[in-house]
CSV table of C-alpha atoms in Angstrom, one decimal:
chain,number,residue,atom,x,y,z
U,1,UNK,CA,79.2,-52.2,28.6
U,2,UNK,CA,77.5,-51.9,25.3
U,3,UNK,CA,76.4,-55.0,23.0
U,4,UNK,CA,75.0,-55.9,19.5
U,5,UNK,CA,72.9,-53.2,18.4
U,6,UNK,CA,69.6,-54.0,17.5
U,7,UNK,CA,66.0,-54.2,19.8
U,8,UNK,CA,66.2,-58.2,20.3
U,9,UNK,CA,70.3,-58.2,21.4
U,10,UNK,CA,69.9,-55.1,23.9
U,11,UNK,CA,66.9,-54.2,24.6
U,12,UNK,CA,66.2,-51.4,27.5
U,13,UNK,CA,62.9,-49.4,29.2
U,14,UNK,CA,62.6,-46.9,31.4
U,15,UNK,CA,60.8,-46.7,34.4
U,16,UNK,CA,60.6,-45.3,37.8
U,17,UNK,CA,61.0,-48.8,39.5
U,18,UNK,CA,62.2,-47.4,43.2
U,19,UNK,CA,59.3,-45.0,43.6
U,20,UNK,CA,61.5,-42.1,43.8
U,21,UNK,CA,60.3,-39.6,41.7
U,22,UNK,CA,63.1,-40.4,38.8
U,23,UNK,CA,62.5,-43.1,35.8
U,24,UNK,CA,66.0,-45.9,36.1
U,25,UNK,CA,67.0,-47.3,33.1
U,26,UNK,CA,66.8,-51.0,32.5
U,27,UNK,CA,69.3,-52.1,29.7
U,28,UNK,CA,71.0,-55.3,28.4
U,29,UNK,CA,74.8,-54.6,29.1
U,30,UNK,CA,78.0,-56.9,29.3
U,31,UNK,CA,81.5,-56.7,28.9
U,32,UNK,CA,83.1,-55.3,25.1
U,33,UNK,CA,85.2,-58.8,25.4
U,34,UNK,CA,82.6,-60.6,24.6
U,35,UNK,CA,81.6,-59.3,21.0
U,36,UNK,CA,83.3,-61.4,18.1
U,37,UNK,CA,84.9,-60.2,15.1
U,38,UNK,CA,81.6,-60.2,13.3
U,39,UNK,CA,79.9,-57.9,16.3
U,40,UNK,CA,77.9,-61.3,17.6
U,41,UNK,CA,77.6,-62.1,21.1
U,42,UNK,CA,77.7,-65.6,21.4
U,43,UNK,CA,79.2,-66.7,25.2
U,44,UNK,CA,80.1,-64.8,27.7
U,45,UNK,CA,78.9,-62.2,30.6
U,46,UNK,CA,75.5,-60.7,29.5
U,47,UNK,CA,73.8,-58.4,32.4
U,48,UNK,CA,70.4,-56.8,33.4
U,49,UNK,CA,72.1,-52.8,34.5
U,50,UNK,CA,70.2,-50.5,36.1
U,51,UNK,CA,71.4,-46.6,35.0
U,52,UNK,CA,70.6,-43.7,36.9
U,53,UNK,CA,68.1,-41.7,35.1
U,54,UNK,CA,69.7,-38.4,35.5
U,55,UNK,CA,73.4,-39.2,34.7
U,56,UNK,CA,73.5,-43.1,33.6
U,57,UNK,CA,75.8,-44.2,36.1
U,58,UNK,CA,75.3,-47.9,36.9
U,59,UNK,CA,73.6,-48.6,39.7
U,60,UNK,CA,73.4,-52.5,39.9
U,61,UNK,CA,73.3,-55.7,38.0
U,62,UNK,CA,72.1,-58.7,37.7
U,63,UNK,CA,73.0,-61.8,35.2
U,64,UNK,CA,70.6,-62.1,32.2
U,65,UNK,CA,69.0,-65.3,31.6
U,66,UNK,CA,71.7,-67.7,30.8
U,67,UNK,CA,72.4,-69.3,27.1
U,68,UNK,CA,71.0,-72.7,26.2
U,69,UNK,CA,70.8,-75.4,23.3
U,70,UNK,CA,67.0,-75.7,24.4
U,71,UNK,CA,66.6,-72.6,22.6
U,72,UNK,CA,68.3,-73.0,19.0
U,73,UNK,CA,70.4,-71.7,17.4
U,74,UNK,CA,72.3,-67.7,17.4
U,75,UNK,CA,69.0,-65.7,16.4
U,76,UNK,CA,67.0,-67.9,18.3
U,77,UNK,CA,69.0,-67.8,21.2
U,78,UNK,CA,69.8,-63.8,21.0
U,79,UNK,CA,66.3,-62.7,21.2
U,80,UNK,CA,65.8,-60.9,24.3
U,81,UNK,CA,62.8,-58.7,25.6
U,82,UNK,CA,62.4,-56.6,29.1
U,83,UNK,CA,58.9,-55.5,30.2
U,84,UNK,CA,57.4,-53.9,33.2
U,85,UNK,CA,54.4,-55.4,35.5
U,86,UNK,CA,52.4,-54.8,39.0
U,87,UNK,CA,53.1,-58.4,40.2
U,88,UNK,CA,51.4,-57.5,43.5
U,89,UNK,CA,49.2,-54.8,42.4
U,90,UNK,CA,51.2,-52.1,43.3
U,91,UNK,CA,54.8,-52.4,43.0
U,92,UNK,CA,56.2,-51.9,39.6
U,93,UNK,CA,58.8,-55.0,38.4
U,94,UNK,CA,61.3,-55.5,35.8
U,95,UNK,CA,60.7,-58.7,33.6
U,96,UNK,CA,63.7,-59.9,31.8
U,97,UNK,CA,63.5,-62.2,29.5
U,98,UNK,CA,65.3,-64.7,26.8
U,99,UNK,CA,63.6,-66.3,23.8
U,100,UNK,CA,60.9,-66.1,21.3
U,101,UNK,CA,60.5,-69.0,18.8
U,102,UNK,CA,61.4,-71.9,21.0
U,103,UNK,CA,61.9,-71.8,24.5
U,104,UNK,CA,61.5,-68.8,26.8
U,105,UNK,CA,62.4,-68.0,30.2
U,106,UNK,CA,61.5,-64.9,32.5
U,107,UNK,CA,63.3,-63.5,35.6
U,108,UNK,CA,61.1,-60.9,37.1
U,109,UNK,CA,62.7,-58.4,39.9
U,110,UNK,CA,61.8,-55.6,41.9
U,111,UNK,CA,64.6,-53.2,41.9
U,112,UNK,CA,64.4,-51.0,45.9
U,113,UNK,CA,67.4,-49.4,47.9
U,114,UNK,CA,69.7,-49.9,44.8
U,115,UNK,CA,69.5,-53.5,44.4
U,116,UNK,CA,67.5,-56.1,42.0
U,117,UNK,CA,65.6,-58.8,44.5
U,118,UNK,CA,64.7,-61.7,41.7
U,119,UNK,CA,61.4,-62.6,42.9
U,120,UNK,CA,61.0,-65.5,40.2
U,121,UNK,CA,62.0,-67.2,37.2
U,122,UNK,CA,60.1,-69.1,35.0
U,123,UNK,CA,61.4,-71.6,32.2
U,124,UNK,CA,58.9,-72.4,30.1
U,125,UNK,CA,59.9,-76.1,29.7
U,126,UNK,CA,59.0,-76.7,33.2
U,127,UNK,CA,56.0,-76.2,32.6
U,128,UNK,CA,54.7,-78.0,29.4
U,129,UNK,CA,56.2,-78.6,25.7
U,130,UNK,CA,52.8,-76.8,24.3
U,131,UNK,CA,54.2,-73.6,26.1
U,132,UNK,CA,57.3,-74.1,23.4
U,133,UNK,CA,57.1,-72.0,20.3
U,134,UNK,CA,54.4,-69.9,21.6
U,135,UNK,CA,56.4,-66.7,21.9
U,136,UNK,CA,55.2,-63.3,20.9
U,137,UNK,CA,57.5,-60.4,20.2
U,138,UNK,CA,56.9,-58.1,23.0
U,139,UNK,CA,55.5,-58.7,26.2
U,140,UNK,CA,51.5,-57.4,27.4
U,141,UNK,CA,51.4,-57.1,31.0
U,142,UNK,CA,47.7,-56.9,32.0
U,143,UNK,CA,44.9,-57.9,34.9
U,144,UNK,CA,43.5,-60.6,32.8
U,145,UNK,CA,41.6,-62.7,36.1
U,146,UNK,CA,40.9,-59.5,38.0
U,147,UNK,CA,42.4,-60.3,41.4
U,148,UNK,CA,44.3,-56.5,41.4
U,149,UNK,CA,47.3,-58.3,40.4
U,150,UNK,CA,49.1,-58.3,36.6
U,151,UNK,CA,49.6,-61.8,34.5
U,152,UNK,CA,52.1,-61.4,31.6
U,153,UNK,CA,50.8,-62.0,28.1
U,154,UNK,CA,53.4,-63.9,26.4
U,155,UNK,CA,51.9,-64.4,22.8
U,156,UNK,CA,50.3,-67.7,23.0
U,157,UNK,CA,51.3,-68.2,26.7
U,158,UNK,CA,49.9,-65.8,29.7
U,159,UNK,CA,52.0,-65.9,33.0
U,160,UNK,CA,50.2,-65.7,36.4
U,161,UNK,CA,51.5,-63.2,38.5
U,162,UNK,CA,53.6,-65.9,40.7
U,163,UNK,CA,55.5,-67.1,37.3
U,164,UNK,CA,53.4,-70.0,36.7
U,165,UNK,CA,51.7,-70.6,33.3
U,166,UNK,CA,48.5,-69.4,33.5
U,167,UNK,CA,47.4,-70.9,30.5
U,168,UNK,CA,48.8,-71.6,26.5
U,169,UNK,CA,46.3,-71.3,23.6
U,170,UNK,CA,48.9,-73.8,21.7
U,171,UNK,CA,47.8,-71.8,18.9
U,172,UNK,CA,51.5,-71.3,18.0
U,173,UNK,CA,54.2,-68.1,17.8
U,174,UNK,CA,52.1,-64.4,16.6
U,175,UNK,CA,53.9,-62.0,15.2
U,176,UNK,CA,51.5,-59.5,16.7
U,177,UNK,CA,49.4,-59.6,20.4
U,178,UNK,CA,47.3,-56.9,21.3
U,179,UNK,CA,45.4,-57.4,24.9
U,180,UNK,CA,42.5,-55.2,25.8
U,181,UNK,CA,38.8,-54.8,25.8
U,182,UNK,CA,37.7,-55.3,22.1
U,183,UNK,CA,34.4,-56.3,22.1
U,184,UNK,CA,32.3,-55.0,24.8
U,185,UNK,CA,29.5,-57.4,25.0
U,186,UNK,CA,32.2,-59.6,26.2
U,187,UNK,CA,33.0,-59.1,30.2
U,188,UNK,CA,36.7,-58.0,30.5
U,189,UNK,CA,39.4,-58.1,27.9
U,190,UNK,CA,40.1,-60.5,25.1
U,191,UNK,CA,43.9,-61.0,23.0
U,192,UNK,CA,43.7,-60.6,19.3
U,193,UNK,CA,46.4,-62.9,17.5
U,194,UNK,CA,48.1,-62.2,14.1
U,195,UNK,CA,49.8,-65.6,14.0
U,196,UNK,CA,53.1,-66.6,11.6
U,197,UNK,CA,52.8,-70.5,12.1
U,198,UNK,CA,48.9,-71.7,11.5
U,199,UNK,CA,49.7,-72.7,8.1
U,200,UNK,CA,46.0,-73.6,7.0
U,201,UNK,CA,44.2,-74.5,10.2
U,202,UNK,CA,41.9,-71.3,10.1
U,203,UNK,CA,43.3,-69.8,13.0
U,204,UNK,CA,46.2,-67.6,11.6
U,205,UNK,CA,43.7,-64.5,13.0
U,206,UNK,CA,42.0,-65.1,15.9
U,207,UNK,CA,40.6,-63.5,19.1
U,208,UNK,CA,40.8,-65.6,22.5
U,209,UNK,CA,39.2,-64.9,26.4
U,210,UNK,CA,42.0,-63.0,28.1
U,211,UNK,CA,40.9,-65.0,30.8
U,212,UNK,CA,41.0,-68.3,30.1
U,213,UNK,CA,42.6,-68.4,26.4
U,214,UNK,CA,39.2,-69.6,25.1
U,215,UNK,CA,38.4,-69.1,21.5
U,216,UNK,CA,35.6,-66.6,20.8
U,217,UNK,CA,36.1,-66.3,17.0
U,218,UNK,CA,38.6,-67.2,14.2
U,219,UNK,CA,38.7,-66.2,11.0
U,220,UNK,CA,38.5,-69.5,9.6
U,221,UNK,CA,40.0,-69.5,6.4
U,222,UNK,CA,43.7,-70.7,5.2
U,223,UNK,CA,46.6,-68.0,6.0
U,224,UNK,CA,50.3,-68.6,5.4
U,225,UNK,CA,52.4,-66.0,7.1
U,226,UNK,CA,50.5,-63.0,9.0
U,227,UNK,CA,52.7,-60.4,10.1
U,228,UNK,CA,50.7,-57.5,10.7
U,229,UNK,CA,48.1,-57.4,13.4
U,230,UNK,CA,45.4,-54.4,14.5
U,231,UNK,CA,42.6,-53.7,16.7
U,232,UNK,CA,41.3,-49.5,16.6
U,233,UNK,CA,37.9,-48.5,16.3
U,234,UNK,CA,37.4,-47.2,12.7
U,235,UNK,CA,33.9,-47.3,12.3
U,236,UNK,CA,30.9,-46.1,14.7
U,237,UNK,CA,28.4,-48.0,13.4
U,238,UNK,CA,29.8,-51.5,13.4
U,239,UNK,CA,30.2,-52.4,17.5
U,240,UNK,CA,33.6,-52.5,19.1
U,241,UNK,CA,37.1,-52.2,17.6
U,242,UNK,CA,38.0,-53.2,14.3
U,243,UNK,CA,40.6,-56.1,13.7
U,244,UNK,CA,43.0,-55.7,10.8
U,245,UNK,CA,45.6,-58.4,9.7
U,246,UNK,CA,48.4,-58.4,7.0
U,247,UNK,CA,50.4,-61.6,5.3
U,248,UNK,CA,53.8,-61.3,5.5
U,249,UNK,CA,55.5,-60.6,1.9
U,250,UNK,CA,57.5,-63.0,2.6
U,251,UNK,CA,54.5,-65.7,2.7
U,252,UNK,CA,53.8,-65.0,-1.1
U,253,UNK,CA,54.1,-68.7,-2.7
U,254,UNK,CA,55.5,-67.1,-5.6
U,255,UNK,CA,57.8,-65.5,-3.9
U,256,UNK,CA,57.1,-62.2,-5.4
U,257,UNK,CA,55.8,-60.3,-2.2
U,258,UNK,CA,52.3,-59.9,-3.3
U,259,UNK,CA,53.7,-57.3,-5.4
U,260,UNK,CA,54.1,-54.9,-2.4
U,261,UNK,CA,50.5,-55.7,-2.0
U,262,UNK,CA,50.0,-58.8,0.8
U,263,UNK,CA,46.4,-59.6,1.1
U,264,UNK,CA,44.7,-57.7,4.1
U,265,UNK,CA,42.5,-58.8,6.4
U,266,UNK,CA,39.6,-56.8,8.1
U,267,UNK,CA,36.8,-58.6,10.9
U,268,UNK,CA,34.8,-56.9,13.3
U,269,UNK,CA,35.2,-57.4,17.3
U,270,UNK,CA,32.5,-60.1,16.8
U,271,UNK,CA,34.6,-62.0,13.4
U,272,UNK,CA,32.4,-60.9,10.9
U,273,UNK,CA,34.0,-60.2,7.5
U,274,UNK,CA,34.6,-56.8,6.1
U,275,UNK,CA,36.2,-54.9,3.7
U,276,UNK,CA,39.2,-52.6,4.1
U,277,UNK,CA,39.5,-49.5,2.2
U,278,UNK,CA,41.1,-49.9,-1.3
U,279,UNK,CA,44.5,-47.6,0.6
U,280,UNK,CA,45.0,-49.2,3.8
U,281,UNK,CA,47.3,-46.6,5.9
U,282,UNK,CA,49.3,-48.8,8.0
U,283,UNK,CA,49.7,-51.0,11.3
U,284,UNK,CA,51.9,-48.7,13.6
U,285,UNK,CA,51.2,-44.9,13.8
U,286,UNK,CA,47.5,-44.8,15.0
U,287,UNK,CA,46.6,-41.7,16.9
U,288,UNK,CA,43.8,-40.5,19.0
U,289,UNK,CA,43.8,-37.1,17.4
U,290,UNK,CA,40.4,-35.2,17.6
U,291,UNK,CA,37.3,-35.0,19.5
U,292,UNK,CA,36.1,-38.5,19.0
U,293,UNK,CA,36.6,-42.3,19.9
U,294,UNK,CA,37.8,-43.2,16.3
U,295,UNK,CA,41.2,-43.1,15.7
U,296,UNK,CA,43.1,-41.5,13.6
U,297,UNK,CA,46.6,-42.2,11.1
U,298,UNK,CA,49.3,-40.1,11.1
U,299,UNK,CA,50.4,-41.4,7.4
U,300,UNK,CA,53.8,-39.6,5.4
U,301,UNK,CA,52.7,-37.1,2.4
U,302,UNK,CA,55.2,-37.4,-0.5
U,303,UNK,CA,57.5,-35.1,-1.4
U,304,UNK,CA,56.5,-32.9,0.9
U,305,UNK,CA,58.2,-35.5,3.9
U,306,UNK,CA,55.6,-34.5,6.4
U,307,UNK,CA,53.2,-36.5,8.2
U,308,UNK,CA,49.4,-35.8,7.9
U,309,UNK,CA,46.8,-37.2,10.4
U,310,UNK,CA,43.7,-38.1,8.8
U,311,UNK,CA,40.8,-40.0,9.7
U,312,UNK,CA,40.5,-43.8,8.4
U,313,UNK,CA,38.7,-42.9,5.2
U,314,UNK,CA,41.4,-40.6,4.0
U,315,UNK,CA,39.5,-37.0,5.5
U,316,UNK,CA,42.7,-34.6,6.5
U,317,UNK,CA,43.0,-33.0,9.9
U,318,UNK,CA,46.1,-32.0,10.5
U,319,UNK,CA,49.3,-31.5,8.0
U,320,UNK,CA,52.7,-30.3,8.1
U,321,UNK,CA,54.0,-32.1,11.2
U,322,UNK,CA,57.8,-32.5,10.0
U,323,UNK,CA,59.9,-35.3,11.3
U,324,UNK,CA,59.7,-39.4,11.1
U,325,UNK,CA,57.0,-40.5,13.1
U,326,UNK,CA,58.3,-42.3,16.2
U,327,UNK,CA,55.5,-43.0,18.5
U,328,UNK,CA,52.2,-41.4,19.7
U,329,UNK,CA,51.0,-41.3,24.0
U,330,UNK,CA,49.0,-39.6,26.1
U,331,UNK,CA,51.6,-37.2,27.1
U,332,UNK,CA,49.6,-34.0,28.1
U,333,UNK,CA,46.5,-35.4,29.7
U,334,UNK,CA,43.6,-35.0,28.2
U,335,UNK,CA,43.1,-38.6,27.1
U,336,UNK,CA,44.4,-37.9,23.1
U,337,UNK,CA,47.6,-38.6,22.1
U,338,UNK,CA,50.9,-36.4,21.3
U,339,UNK,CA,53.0,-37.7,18.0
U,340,UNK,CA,56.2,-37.9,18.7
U,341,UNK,CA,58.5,-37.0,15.8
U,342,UNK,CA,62.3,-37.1,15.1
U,343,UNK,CA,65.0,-35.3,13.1
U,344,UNK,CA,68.5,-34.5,13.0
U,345,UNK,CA,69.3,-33.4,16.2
U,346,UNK,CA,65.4,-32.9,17.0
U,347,UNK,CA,62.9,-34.6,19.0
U,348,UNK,CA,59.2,-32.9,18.7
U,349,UNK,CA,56.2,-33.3,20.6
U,350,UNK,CA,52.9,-32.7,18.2
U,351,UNK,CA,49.9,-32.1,20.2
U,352,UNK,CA,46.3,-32.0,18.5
U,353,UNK,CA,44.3,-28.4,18.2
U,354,UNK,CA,41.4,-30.2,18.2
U,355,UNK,CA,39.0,-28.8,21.4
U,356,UNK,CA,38.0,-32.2,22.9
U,357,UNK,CA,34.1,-32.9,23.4
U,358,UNK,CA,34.0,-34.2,26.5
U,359,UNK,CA,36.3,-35.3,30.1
U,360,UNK,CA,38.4,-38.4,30.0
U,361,UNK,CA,40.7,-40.0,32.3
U,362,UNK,CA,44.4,-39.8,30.8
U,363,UNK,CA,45.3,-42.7,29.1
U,364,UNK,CA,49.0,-42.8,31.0
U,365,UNK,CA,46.9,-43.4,34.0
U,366,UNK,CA,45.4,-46.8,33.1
U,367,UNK,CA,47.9,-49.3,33.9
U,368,UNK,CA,47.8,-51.3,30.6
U,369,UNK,CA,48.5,-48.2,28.1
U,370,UNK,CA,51.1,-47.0,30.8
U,371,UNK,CA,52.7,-49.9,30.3
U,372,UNK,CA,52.8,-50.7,26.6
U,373,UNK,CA,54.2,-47.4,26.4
U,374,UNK,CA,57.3,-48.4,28.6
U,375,UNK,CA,57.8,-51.6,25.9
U,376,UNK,CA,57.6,-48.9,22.6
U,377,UNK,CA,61.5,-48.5,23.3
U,378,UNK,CA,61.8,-52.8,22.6
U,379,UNK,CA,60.0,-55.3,20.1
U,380,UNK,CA,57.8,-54.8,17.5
U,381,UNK,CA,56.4,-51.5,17.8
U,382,UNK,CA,52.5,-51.4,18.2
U,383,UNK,CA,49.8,-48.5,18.9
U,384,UNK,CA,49.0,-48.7,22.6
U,385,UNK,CA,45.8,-49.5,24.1
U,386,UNK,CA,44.0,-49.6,27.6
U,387,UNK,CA,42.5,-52.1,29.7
U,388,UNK,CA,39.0,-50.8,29.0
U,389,UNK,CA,37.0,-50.3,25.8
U,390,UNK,CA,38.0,-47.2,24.3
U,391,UNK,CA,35.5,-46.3,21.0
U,392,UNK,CA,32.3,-45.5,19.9
């Protein structure tokens, strides 16, 4: 059953999609027959399996969505995502999908009584050819209108809950979409876009209306290639969460990769400029550690090869957590977050000694975190964050 290796040819998640008490897992599967010489998969069956949590027997399948020229060639054509959405408001559903850089298309089911009902697909060329190239690299389910129900954040492209385009920004493919509340003078949430294609149109970091993909700010000056993309609150005294951004080594004209340095990119929730500290930690392992709305880095001490959560300005908290940083969640439930380390033969769970200040809801609760949790296992891997404004 297994396929290429790798997050974009077989992706999986785990969920509890039935309701019953145990997570399913949702993988890409297919028949050994169809791997080449090479280990491609180029033709062939490809399936949507659900295992059973507790002893990975298959349950069911469904066909993924099918090749096609429309999307381009192999790597083009190989990228594959899953995610997870509350279509309806209530019901958890399985979104499988095909395609990044060109076209994309999304089957979304509900999986009850051992079966996968397809509820919709969506091909994005139905639709409109602005909704081509628009593709993001994991998908952001989230209650963008506020009618109880979840839209699907596609990069530039949001999906209404019935599979219909919502609306396109036609801003082009990110390499990085984050969807929650980051400025708080603004009703409900907005998307913050590192984008790889804006060349010099001013728009290569950007923040949009969740809503209604209306601009609110960009940062208006020429980028090439940003890869990296940010938003965490760093700093109490500037309103709302910061927004960091990265060029891609790759976009160095030179073609020397900045010198392992790519220019950096720092603008408040509201777009103003601002200026990054001199060591900038990192994109990925951001960590609600101790008793405030700031968050912390969990950044790799060498030699030592131990992890050390400090704050953004380079204060130590906490030291000698062993293992390669994997991911950080709410796991316990007291609204800061576990890091999640691995070794040989060892998975830890790190949990802050921090006393908290005050009560919060826990962040696995909030339908947005919960679910950008689910997608850590697929895609580019990205801090979670909630549905609601979470910083000083």
């Amino acid at each position: 059953m297994g396929l290429e290796p790798g997050i974009w040819y077989t992706p999986y998640i785990v969920y509890d999609f039935d309701g019953d008490g145990k997570a399913e897992v949702a993988v890409k599967t297919g028949p050994p027959d169809v791997r080449a010489a090479n280990g491609r998969v180029t033709s062939g069956h490809e399936w949507c399996s659900i295992l059973d949590g507790m002893t990975g027997e298959e349950k069911t399948r469904v066909d993924w969505p099918q090749r096609d020229p429309r999307f381009g060639g192999y790597n083009r054509m190989s990228r594959n995502q899953m995610g997870l959405a509350f279509l309806d408001g209530k019901t958890p559903c399985l979104l499988v999908a095909r395609g990044t850089y060109k076209l994309m298309v999304v089957d979304a089911y509900q999986y009850q009584n051992g079966k996968l009902t397809r509820l919709w697909h969506w091909d994005g060329d139905e639709e409109s050819p602005v909704i081509r190239s628009q593709g993001s690299h994991s998908m952001h389910p989230a209650d963008v209108d506020g009618d109880g129900r979840d839209e699907i954040v596609l990069g530039s492209v949001v999906l209404d809950d019935d599979g219909t385009a919502l609306f396109s920004t036609g801003l082009g493919h990110p390499d990085v979409t984050m969807v929650t509340d980051i400025d708080p003078s603004i009703p409900g949430m907005e998307i913050f876009y590192s984008l790889e294609q804006s060349r010099d149109n001013g728009r290569g970091v950007c923040l949009v209306d969740a809503k209604t993909g209306k601009s609110i700010w960009t940062i208006g000056i020429p980028t090439t290639h940003v890869g990296e993309g940010l938003v965490v609150d760093i700093d109490k005294s500037v309103p709302g969460l910061e927004c960091f951004a990265q060029e891609s080594p790759k976009a160095d004209p030179r073609g020397e990769g900045y010198s392992l340095k790519p220019p950096i990119y720092m603008l408040s929730a509201t777009g103003k400029t601002m200026e990054p500290v001199v060591d900038f930690p990192g994109f990925n392992n951001w960590v609600f550690w101790d008793a405030d709305l700031l968050r912390e880095y969990a950044v790799m001490k060498r030699p030592q090869n131990q992890l050390t959560v400090t704050k953004y300005t380079g204060e130590e908290l906490t030291s000698d957590i062993k293992g390669a940083y994997y991911c950080s969640a709410d796991i316990i439930g007291d609204w800061r977050e576990e890091i999640i380390t691995l070794l040989p033969g060892e998975l830890r769970i790190y949990t802050t000694s921090i006393p908290a200040k005050d009560r919060r809801i826990c962040l696995m609760q909030d339908p947005v975190y919960r679910a950008e949790i689910v997608v850590q296992s697929m895609g580019y891997q990205q801090p979670p964050v909630t549905s609601f404004y979470l910083g000083e």
